[in-house]
Each structure stands twice: as C-alpha cells, then as structure tokens.
Short mmCIF file of C-alpha atoms in Angstrom, two decimals:
data_model
loop_
_atom_site.label_atom_id
_atom_site.label_comp_id
_atom_site.label_asym_id
_atom_site.label_seq_id
_atom_site.Cartn_x
_atom_site.Cartn_y
_atom_site.Cartn_z
CA MET A 133 225.98 -48.83 204.97
CA SER A 134 226.67 -50.25 208.40
CA GLY A 135 228.48 -49.34 211.60
CA VAL A 136 228.42 -46.09 213.50
CA LEU A 137 227.73 -42.89 211.57
CA GLY A 138 229.79 -39.94 212.74
CA ILE A 139 228.37 -36.45 212.27
CA ILE A 140 230.56 -33.35 212.48
CA ALA A 141 227.84 -30.96 213.54
CA GLY A 142 227.72 -27.23 212.95
CA GLY A 143 224.67 -25.07 213.59
CA GLY A 144 221.12 -25.33 212.36
CA GLU A 145 218.62 -28.16 211.96
CA LEU A 146 220.44 -30.32 209.40
CA PRO A 147 222.87 -32.28 211.64
CA ILE A 148 220.11 -33.39 213.97
CA ALA A 149 217.77 -34.20 211.07
CA ILE A 150 220.47 -36.50 209.68
CA ALA A 151 221.05 -38.04 213.12
CA GLU A 152 217.33 -38.66 213.66
CA SER A 153 216.93 -40.15 210.18
CA ALA A 154 219.90 -42.51 210.65
CA ARG A 155 218.72 -43.57 214.09
CA ALA A 156 215.20 -44.21 212.79
CA ALA A 157 216.77 -46.48 210.16
CA GLY A 158 218.41 -48.49 212.96
CA ARG A 159 221.87 -47.01 212.77
CA ASP A 160 224.03 -45.94 215.71
CA VAL A 161 225.08 -42.29 215.62
CA PHE A 162 227.89 -40.31 217.23
CA ILE A 163 228.08 -36.51 216.99
CA PHE A 164 231.21 -34.39 217.27
CA ALA A 165 229.58 -31.05 218.02
CA LEU A 166 231.39 -27.82 217.17
CA GLN A 167 231.45 -25.39 220.06
CA GLY A 168 229.68 -22.11 219.43
CA MET A 169 227.78 -23.61 216.51
CA ALA A 170 225.88 -26.76 217.52
CA ALA A 171 223.24 -26.48 220.25
CA GLU A 172 223.39 -28.53 223.46
CA GLN A 173 219.65 -29.26 223.45
CA ASP A 174 219.95 -30.72 219.94
CA VAL A 175 222.85 -33.13 220.52
CA LYS A 176 222.17 -34.28 224.09
CA SER A 177 219.96 -37.19 223.04
CA PHE A 178 222.82 -38.73 221.05
CA ARG A 179 226.28 -39.97 221.99
CA HIS A 180 228.45 -36.94 221.47
CA ALA A 181 231.60 -34.98 222.26
CA TRP A 182 232.40 -31.28 221.98
CA GLY A 183 235.34 -29.54 220.39
CA SER A 184 236.41 -26.49 218.43
CA LEU A 185 236.89 -26.28 214.69
CA GLY A 186 240.65 -26.35 215.32
CA GLU A 187 240.69 -29.43 217.54
CA VAL A 188 241.11 -31.83 214.65
CA GLY A 189 243.02 -34.43 216.68
CA LYS A 190 240.39 -34.45 219.42
CA GLY A 191 237.68 -34.88 216.82
CA MET A 192 239.44 -37.77 215.09
CA LYS A 193 240.07 -39.55 218.41
CA SER A 194 236.48 -39.05 219.57
CA LEU A 195 235.17 -40.54 216.35
CA ARG A 196 237.52 -43.53 216.49
CA ASP A 197 236.76 -44.20 220.15
CA ALA A 198 233.05 -44.21 219.26
CA GLY A 199 233.62 -46.85 216.56
CA VAL A 200 232.92 -44.51 213.66
CA SER A 201 234.00 -45.53 210.17
CA GLU A 202 231.79 -43.23 208.09
CA VAL A 203 231.57 -39.49 208.64
CA THR A 204 229.34 -36.75 207.31
CA LEU A 205 229.85 -33.00 207.75
CA ALA A 206 226.66 -31.00 208.21
CA GLY A 207 225.32 -27.70 209.49
CA LYS A 208 226.31 -24.07 209.40
CA VAL A 209 229.99 -23.43 210.07
CA MET A 210 230.99 -19.80 210.41
CA ARG A 211 234.62 -19.04 209.66
CA PRO A 212 236.41 -18.20 212.91
CA GLU A 213 239.08 -15.64 213.64
CA TRP A 214 241.94 -17.94 212.70
CA GLY A 215 244.35 -16.27 215.12
CA ALA A 216 242.01 -16.83 218.06
CA ILE A 217 240.83 -20.37 217.31
CA LYS A 218 241.60 -23.10 219.85
CA LEU A 219 244.00 -25.59 218.25
CA ASP A 220 245.36 -28.99 219.19
CA ALA A 221 248.54 -30.40 217.62
CA ARG A 222 246.74 -31.97 214.67
CA GLY A 223 244.77 -28.79 214.11
CA ALA A 224 247.93 -26.68 214.17
CA MET A 225 249.45 -28.89 211.47
CA ALA A 226 246.36 -28.59 209.29
CA LEU A 227 245.74 -24.88 209.84
CA PRO A 228 247.96 -23.42 207.07
CA LYS A 229 246.30 -25.60 204.45
CA VAL A 230 242.82 -24.86 205.81
CA VAL A 231 243.42 -21.09 205.86
CA ALA A 232 244.82 -21.16 202.31
CA ALA A 233 241.79 -23.11 201.10
CA ALA A 234 239.37 -20.77 202.90
CA ALA A 235 240.87 -17.84 201.01
CA LYS A 236 239.85 -19.54 197.75
CA GLY A 237 236.20 -20.01 198.75
CA ASP A 238 233.83 -22.37 200.47
CA ASP A 239 234.20 -25.20 197.97
CA ALA A 240 237.98 -25.30 198.39
CA LEU A 241 237.63 -25.21 202.17
CA LEU A 242 235.12 -28.06 202.21
CA ARG A 243 237.30 -30.19 199.94
CA VAL A 244 240.22 -29.77 202.35
CA MET A 245 238.03 -30.78 205.29
CA VAL A 246 236.88 -33.89 203.42
CA GLU A 247 240.48 -34.70 202.52
CA LEU A 248 241.58 -34.46 206.18
CA PHE A 249 239.10 -37.12 207.24
CA GLU A 250 239.77 -39.37 204.27
CA LYS A 251 243.51 -39.33 204.97
CA GLU A 252 242.75 -40.51 208.50
CA GLY A 253 240.91 -43.54 207.14
CA PHE A 254 237.32 -42.36 207.49
CA ARG A 255 234.87 -42.69 204.63
CA VAL A 256 233.19 -39.33 204.06
CA VAL A 257 229.56 -39.69 202.98
CA GLY A 258 226.94 -37.18 202.01
CA THR A 259 223.40 -36.77 203.26
CA ILE A 260 222.21 -38.67 200.19
CA ASP A 261 223.91 -41.74 201.69
CA ALA A 262 223.49 -40.99 205.41
CA ALA A 263 219.82 -39.91 205.33
CA PRO A 264 218.29 -40.53 201.88
CA ASP A 265 214.79 -39.69 203.11
CA LEU A 266 215.85 -36.02 203.36
CA ILE A 267 216.52 -35.70 199.63
CA MET A 268 214.14 -33.35 197.80
CA PRO A 269 211.82 -35.29 195.47
CA LYS A 270 210.77 -34.14 192.00
CA GLY A 271 207.44 -32.45 191.45
CA ILE A 272 204.92 -30.32 193.31
CA LEU A 273 204.55 -31.03 197.02
CA GLY A 274 201.34 -29.87 198.61
CA ARG A 275 198.22 -28.20 197.28
CA HIS A 276 199.63 -25.19 195.44
CA ALA A 277 201.30 -25.02 192.03
CA PRO A 278 203.27 -22.23 190.33
CA THR A 279 201.53 -20.04 187.73
CA LYS A 280 202.98 -19.51 184.26
CA GLN A 281 204.61 -16.27 185.44
CA GLN A 282 206.10 -18.03 188.44
CA GLU A 283 207.47 -20.76 186.14
CA VAL A 284 209.23 -17.98 184.22
CA ASP A 285 210.57 -16.60 187.51
CA ILE A 286 211.83 -20.05 188.48
CA ALA A 287 213.76 -20.27 185.20
CA VAL A 288 215.36 -16.87 185.82
CA GLY A 289 216.13 -17.87 189.41
CA VAL A 290 217.71 -21.19 188.46
CA ASN A 291 220.04 -19.54 185.98
CA ALA A 292 220.88 -16.75 188.46
CA ALA A 293 221.61 -19.28 191.20
CA ARG A 294 223.83 -21.33 188.91
CA ALA A 295 225.74 -18.25 187.76
CA LEU A 296 226.18 -17.26 191.39
CA GLY A 297 227.29 -20.78 192.29
CA SER A 298 229.83 -20.89 189.48
CA LEU A 299 231.61 -18.04 191.29
CA ASP A 300 231.42 -19.96 194.63
CA ILE A 301 229.28 -17.22 196.19
CA GLY A 302 225.93 -18.75 197.12
CA GLN A 303 223.14 -21.16 196.21
CA ALA A 304 219.94 -19.11 196.12
CA ALA A 305 218.13 -16.30 194.32
CA VAL A 306 214.77 -14.54 194.66
CA VAL A 307 212.99 -13.43 191.48
CA CYS A 308 209.71 -11.54 191.04
CA GLU A 309 208.17 -11.12 187.59
CA GLY A 310 211.51 -11.45 185.87
CA LEU A 311 213.40 -9.12 188.23
CA VAL A 312 216.11 -10.57 190.46
CA LEU A 313 215.38 -9.17 193.93
CA ALA A 314 218.14 -10.84 195.94
CA LEU A 315 221.13 -13.16 195.66
CA GLU A 316 222.57 -15.23 198.48
CA ALA A 317 226.11 -14.65 199.71
CA ALA A 318 227.82 -15.26 203.04
CA GLU A 319 224.84 -14.01 205.07
CA GLY A 320 222.79 -17.13 204.28
CA THR A 321 219.28 -17.71 202.99
CA ASP A 322 217.33 -16.29 205.94
CA ALA A 323 219.16 -12.96 205.85
CA MET A 324 218.80 -12.78 202.08
CA ILE A 325 215.02 -13.31 202.35
CA ALA A 326 214.78 -10.69 205.10
CA ARG A 327 216.27 -8.04 202.80
CA ILE A 328 213.27 -8.31 200.50
CA ALA A 329 211.03 -6.66 203.11
CA ASN A 330 213.01 -3.44 202.61
CA LEU A 331 212.32 -3.27 198.86
CA PRO A 332 209.57 -1.06 197.38
CA SER A 333 206.15 -2.71 197.36
CA ALA A 334 205.94 -2.19 193.59
CA VAL A 335 208.65 -4.80 192.94
CA ARG A 336 207.68 -7.50 195.42
CA GLY A 337 204.66 -9.40 196.67
CA SER A 338 202.61 -9.13 199.84
CA ALA A 339 200.51 -11.42 202.02
CA ALA A 340 197.42 -10.24 200.10
CA LYS A 341 199.02 -10.67 196.66
CA ARG A 342 201.88 -13.13 196.65
CA ARG A 343 204.52 -12.69 193.94
CA GLY A 344 208.03 -13.95 193.39
CA VAL A 345 209.89 -17.17 194.09
CA LEU A 346 212.87 -18.42 196.07
CA VAL A 347 215.09 -20.75 194.06
CA LYS A 348 217.88 -22.89 195.54
CA ALA A 349 220.32 -25.08 193.61
CA PRO A 350 223.77 -26.52 194.34
CA LYS A 351 226.85 -24.87 192.92
CA PRO A 352 227.91 -26.43 189.59
CA ALA A 353 231.27 -27.72 190.87
CA GLN A 354 230.19 -28.27 194.46
CA GLU A 355 231.48 -31.08 196.68
CA ARG A 356 228.07 -32.72 197.00
CA ARG A 357 228.91 -34.75 200.08
CA VAL A 358 228.70 -31.51 202.06
CA ASP A 359 226.82 -28.20 201.96
CA LEU A 360 223.84 -29.08 199.77
CA PRO A 361 221.02 -26.52 199.68
CA VAL A 362 218.50 -27.00 202.50
CA ILE A 363 214.95 -25.86 203.14
CA GLY A 364 212.42 -26.57 205.87
CA ALA A 365 209.28 -25.14 207.41
CA HIS A 366 211.30 -22.18 208.70
CA THR A 367 212.25 -21.27 205.12
CA ILE A 368 208.61 -21.42 204.03
CA GLU A 369 207.58 -19.16 206.91
CA ARG A 370 210.28 -16.58 206.12
CA CYS A 371 209.21 -16.55 202.45
CA ALA A 372 205.58 -16.04 203.44
CA GLU A 373 206.51 -13.09 205.65
CA VAL A 374 207.95 -11.16 202.68
CA GLY A 375 205.11 -11.99 200.26
CA LEU A 376 206.73 -14.66 198.10
CA ALA A 377 204.51 -17.09 196.20
CA GLY A 378 206.64 -20.20 196.48
CA VAL A 379 209.90 -22.09 196.71
CA ALA A 380 211.66 -24.16 194.03
CA ILE A 381 214.63 -26.36 194.90
CA GLU A 382 216.57 -28.83 192.77
CA ALA A 383 215.27 -32.37 193.15
CA GLY A 384 217.83 -35.03 194.02
CA ALA A 385 220.49 -32.44 194.84
CA ALA A 386 219.00 -30.55 197.79
CA LEU A 387 217.56 -31.38 201.19
CA LEU A 388 214.03 -31.07 202.56
CA LEU A 389 213.85 -31.13 206.36
CA HIS A 390 210.78 -32.32 208.26
CA ARG A 391 208.89 -33.04 205.04
CA LYS A 392 205.37 -33.34 206.49
CA LYS A 393 205.73 -30.18 208.59
CA THR A 394 207.21 -28.22 205.68
CA ILE A 395 204.49 -29.23 203.22
CA GLU A 396 201.84 -28.40 205.81
CA ALA A 397 203.39 -24.95 206.28
CA ALA A 398 203.35 -24.32 202.53
CA ASP A 399 199.71 -25.41 202.26
CA ARG A 400 198.65 -23.32 205.25
CA LEU A 401 200.44 -20.18 204.06
CA GLY A 402 199.45 -20.53 200.41
CA LEU A 403 202.90 -21.12 198.91
CA PHE A 404 203.88 -23.70 196.32
CA LEU A 405 206.79 -26.06 196.97
CA LEU A 406 208.45 -27.52 193.88
CA GLY A 407 211.31 -29.94 193.29
CA PHE A 408 212.61 -29.23 189.79
CA HIS A 409 214.71 -31.46 187.55
CA ALA A 410 218.29 -30.28 186.99
CA GLY A 411 217.81 -29.83 183.24
CA ALA A 412 214.34 -28.34 183.34
CA TYR A 413 215.42 -24.69 183.32
CA ALA A 414 218.69 -24.77 181.38
CA ALA A 415 219.78 -21.41 180.03
#
C-alpha cells in the first residue's frame, strides 16, 4: 500500500493504534474524527478534521483534500438519535439507506458505510492491511497457559460466541467450568465483563482462585474490513478484576492492541492470553 491512509475514527484505542502503526511504517495518516466519539487528545498529533456521523460530504471532502485514497473505519460508533443528528447534503441523501440498514443490524450498517466510501472512489481497507502488526497471532502469549478445564471452557465459549455472532448480536462470551456466565450485546465487552462481578461466587472465579475465560471471535458473516474483535491491556485488567483465568481470541481475525503492554499485564495478573485457530474448537 502507498499514499495517505484515511481513518474514520470513532471512540476507543483502536483508531489511534492503527494510526500509530501506519505512521511507524512510514505512511502518512489523516484522521476524520467523529464528534462525541473520538478524543481530542488522541487525534491532535495527526492531521485531522472533525465532523458528525451525518456529515458524509464533509468527511469525503476532508479525505480528498488530504490526498487520501485508502480508508479504514475503526473505533466505537454509538448509534445516534437519527432525528437529531447533524446532516450535510450528502448525509441527508444517504440517511434513509443508513437508517434502514441499521434496523437490520450492525453488519448491514457497516456494509452500507463501506459501500458509501467505495462509490466515492475510495478503497476501503481493513486493519489487517492498514496495520498488520495489530493482528492477533496464534498460540500462547506470555507465561501462563490454560488448564484442561479452561480449554473446555474455551471450546464452549467459541461456539457460544459464534452462535451469538450468527444472529448479529455480539462477538464475545464468558464461560466458567462449562457454564456460560455472560454474552456480549450492544453494551460492549467491558460492560459484559462488569456484570460478572454481580454473579454468585459459587459460579465464578476470584483473585485468589481464578476460574473462567473470556472468548472473542468475529461474527461468521462479518464484514472483516471493519469491527473485528479487539483486546488490549484494559481488557486483561477488567478480566482480572472479576476473577477470570484468561482470554482467548481468534488468531488472524482479531486485534491485539499494545502487544508488549498487554502481555505484561497478563503475566503480572496471572492470566493466560491465547490466540486460537479458527477451526480448533469447531462444534
């Protein structure tokens, strides 16, 4: 790849991780930051412009003026109140199609967003292309490995996550000794993990006796240029707080942010971190 990489940035760490990775590889980066989602302190060290989710024309013009030919969409994007969203002319034209797609689920919405940029002549790329060093590798990372029971829990979690993903609901599940403790929906991974603290101690682990695993995998029919599962040191810390024993995420199809820091967090807190092969836990 060559030329300027454009990043449509929502919230969270991922957009900036992609930008930093691309810049470290010698590539120029331009960020179109979504208001109310991206953080000023994160984008200020890059060329950037701000706009709302409905200012499609402004976004397209900003990207073109910056010399962007390839675009990636990254970060958390909360669905707005459609009636209150700030629109430009191009956004107003696209809105009916976007709203109709949103009613069908996240995958349909993301496909429409990709289509909008492709019709304008941009090449939409995924993180695998834009920042390949963020892709989760296969195998155990760090000092800790899953036990036989935790391997069983991973298998249950993988199949639960894939069943959940087939319904376009979420990408993650938490399992402890064969029991599914939580499934991810619109609240996101952090909120799902937090719910575990409210469960009876008999069905979950603790800091003194870690049990259970977090599993993340992409949806079976997912548009893999956007919205891949993501973990980082923050995820490891949240899992440790609720007594989980480790995290398993699909290798080659999920993202690992700040690899060194995340592995160090897992080692320090006593959790395993595993990248599993897509076919390893087939139902």
